[in-house]
Coordinates of C-alpha atoms in Angstrom, one line a residue:
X1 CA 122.5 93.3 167.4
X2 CA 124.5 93.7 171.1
X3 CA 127.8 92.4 170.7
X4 CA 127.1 89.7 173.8
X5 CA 124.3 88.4 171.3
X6 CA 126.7 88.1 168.5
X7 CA 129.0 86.3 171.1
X8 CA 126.1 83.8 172.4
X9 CA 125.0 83.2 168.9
X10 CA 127.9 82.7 167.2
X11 CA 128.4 78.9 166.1
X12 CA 129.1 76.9 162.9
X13 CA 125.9 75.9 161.3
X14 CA 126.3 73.0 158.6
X15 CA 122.7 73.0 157.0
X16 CA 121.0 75.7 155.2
X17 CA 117.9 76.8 153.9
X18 CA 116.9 77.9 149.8
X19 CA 117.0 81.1 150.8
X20 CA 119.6 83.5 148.9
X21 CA 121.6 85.4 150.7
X22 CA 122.5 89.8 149.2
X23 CA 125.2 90.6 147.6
X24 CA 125.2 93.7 149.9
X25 CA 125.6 91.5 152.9
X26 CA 128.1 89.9 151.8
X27 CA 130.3 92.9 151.2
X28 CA 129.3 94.2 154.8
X29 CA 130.9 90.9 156.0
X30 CA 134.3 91.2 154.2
X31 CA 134.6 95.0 155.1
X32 CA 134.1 93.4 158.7
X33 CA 136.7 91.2 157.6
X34 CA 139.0 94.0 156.3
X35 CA 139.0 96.0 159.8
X36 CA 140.9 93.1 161.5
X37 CA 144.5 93.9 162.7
X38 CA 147.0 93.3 160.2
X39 CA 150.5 92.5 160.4
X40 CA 151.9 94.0 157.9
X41 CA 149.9 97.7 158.3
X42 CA 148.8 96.9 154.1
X43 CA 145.6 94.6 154.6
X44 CA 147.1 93.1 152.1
X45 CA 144.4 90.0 152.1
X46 CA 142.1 89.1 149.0
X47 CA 138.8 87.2 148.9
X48 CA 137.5 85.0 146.4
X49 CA 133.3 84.6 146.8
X50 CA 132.0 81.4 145.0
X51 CA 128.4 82.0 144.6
X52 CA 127.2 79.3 142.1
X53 CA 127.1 75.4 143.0
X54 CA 129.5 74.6 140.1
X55 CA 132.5 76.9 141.2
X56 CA 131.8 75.6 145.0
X57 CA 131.6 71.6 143.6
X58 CA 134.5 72.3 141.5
X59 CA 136.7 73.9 144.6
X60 CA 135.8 71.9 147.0
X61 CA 135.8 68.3 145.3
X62 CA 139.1 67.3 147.6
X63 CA 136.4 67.8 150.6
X64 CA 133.8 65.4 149.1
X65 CA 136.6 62.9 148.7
X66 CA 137.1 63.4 152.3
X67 CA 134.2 62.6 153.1
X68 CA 133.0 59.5 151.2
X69 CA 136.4 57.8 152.7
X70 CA 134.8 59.0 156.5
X71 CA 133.4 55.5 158.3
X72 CA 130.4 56.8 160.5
X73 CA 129.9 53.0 161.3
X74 CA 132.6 53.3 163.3
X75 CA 130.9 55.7 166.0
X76 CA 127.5 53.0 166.0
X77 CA 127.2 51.6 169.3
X78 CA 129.1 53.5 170.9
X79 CA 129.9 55.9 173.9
X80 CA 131.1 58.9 172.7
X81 CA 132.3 62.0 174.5
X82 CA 131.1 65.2 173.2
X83 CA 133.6 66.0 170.8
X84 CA 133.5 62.3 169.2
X85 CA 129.5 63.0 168.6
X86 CA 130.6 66.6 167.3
X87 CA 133.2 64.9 164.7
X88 CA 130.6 62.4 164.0
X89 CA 128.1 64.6 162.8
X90 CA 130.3 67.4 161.2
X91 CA 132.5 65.0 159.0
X92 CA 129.9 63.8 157.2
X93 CA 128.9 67.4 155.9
X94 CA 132.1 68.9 155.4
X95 CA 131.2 69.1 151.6
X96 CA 127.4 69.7 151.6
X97 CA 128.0 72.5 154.3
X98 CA 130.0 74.3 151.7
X99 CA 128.2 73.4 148.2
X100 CA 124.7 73.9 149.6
X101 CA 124.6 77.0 151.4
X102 CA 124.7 80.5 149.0
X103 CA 128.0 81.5 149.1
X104 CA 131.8 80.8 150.6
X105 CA 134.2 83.3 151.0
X106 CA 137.7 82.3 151.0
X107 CA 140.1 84.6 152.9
X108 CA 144.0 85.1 150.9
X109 CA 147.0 86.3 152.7
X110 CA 150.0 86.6 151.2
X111 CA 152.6 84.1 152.4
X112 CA 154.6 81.6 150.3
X113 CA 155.4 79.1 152.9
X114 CA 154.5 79.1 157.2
X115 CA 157.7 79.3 159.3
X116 CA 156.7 78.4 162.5
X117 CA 160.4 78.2 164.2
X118 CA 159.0 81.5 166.1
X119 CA 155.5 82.6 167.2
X120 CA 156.5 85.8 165.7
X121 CA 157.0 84.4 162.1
X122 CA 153.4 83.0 162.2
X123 CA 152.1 86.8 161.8
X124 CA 150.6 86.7 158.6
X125 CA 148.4 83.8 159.5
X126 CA 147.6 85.0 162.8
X127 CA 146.2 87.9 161.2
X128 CA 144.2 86.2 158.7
X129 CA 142.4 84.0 160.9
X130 CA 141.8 87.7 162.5
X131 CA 140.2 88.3 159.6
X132 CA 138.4 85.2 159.6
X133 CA 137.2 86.0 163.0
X134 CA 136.1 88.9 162.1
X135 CA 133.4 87.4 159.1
X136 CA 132.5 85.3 161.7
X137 CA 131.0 87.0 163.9
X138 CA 130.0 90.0 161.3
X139 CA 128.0 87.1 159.8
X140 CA 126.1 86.2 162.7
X141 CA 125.5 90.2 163.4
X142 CA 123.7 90.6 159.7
X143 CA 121.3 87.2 160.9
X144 CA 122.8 84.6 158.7
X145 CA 124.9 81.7 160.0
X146 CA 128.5 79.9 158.6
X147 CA 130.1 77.0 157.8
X148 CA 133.6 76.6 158.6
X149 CA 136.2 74.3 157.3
X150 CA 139.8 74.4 157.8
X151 CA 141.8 72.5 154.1
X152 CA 143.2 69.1 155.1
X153 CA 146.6 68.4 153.6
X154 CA 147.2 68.8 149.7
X155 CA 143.5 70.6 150.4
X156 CA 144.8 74.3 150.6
X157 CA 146.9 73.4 147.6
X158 CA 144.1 71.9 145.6
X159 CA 141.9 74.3 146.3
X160 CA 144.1 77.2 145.6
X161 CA 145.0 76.1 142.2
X162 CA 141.3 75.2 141.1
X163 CA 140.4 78.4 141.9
X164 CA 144.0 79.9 140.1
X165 CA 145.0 82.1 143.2
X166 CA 149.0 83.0 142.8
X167 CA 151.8 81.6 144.1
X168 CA 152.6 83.6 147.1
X169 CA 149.3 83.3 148.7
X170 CA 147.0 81.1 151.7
X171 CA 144.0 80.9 153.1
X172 CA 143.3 80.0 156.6
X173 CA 139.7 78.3 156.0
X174 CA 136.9 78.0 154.0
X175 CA 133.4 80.2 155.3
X176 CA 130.3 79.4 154.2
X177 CA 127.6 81.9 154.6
X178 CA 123.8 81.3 154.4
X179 CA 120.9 80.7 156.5
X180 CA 120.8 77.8 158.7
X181 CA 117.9 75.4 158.8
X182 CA 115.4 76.1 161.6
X183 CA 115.4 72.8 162.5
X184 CA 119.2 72.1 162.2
X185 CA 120.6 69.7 165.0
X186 CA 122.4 71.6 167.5
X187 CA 125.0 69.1 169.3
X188 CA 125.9 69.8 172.8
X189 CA 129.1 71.8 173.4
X190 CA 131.4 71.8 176.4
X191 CA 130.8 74.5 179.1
X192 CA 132.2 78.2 178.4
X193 CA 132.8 79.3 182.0
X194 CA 136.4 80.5 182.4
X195 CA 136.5 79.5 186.0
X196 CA 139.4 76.8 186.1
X197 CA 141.3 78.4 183.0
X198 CA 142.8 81.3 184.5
X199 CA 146.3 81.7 186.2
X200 CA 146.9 84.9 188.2
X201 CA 150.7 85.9 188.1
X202 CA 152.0 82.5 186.7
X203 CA 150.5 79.0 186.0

């Protein structure tokens, strides 16, 4: 696939179809992963792959509490921009997008605690959502689609501990990867164009 069709394609899908997805792929799309820049010159990152429902219903549990305490009545009735209708139709699947689809990779990085009292001492995560980036849009090149979801709070602890990743170590996110429904809704995004977001020289 031409890397401008990667580009165009790339989105986060939330629904998926029965269909498994190969081991091989999946590999394809971490070794993606592993070519991103790294801060540290080790690529020091780990992934853990949950491929059966159980290990992804047991990891991502904190999500489906999320979820059931999400009010969608809220939204009825009214107006809502285009993020609002976004939010309200991606909260409510922020646990089936994960448990249903065929696998989730979860990116590690080894970091103890964030320090962001300089840009500069953000490095390791910057680089893992590098690598994040990286599945991303590897996934889209092999055909398949993703899920994305970010921890919320106590999440990334939660999670990390279920799945008993050492002390010393984060993940940026959550990827899903599977193939999306044909006839998954695609919500209207904002324009791309970067005409009115560049500064020449100074702001």
């Amino acid at each position: 696939m031409e890397f401008a069709e990667v580009i165009n394609k790339r989105r986060t899908s939330r629904e998926w179809t029965d269909e498994d997805v190969n081991f091989a792929a999946i590999e394809r799309i971490i070794e993606a992963g592993m070519k991103a820049p790294s801060w540290d010159h080790y690529r020091s990152w780990q992934f853990i792959v949950l491929r059966t429902r159980e290990e992804k219903e047991r990891a991502f549990a904190y999500a489906k509490r999320v979820v059931q305490r999400f009010n969608a009545r809220r939204y009825e009735g009214r107006t809502l921009d285009l993020a609002q209708q976004m939010y309200a139709y991606a909260m409510p699947r922020q646990y089936t997008m994960l448990v249903e689809c065929p696998c989730v990779i979860v990116p590690l990085f080894r970091c103890s605690k964030l320090n962001a009292e300089w840009v500069s001492k953000l490095n390791p995560l910057a680089t893992a959502w590098c690598v994040a980036e990286n599945i991303m849009l590897a996934t889209v090149n092999e055909g398949l689609g993703y899920s994305l979801r970010i921890p919320l709070n106590r999440e990334h602890d939660v999670v990390l501990e279920m799945l008993g990743v050492p002390k010393g170590w984060m993940t940026p996110c959550f990827i899903g990867i599977g193939r999306p429904k044909p006839d998954e809704r695609l919500p209207e995004q904002y324009g791309t164009s970067p005409e009115g977001h560049i500064h020449l020289g100074a702001w």
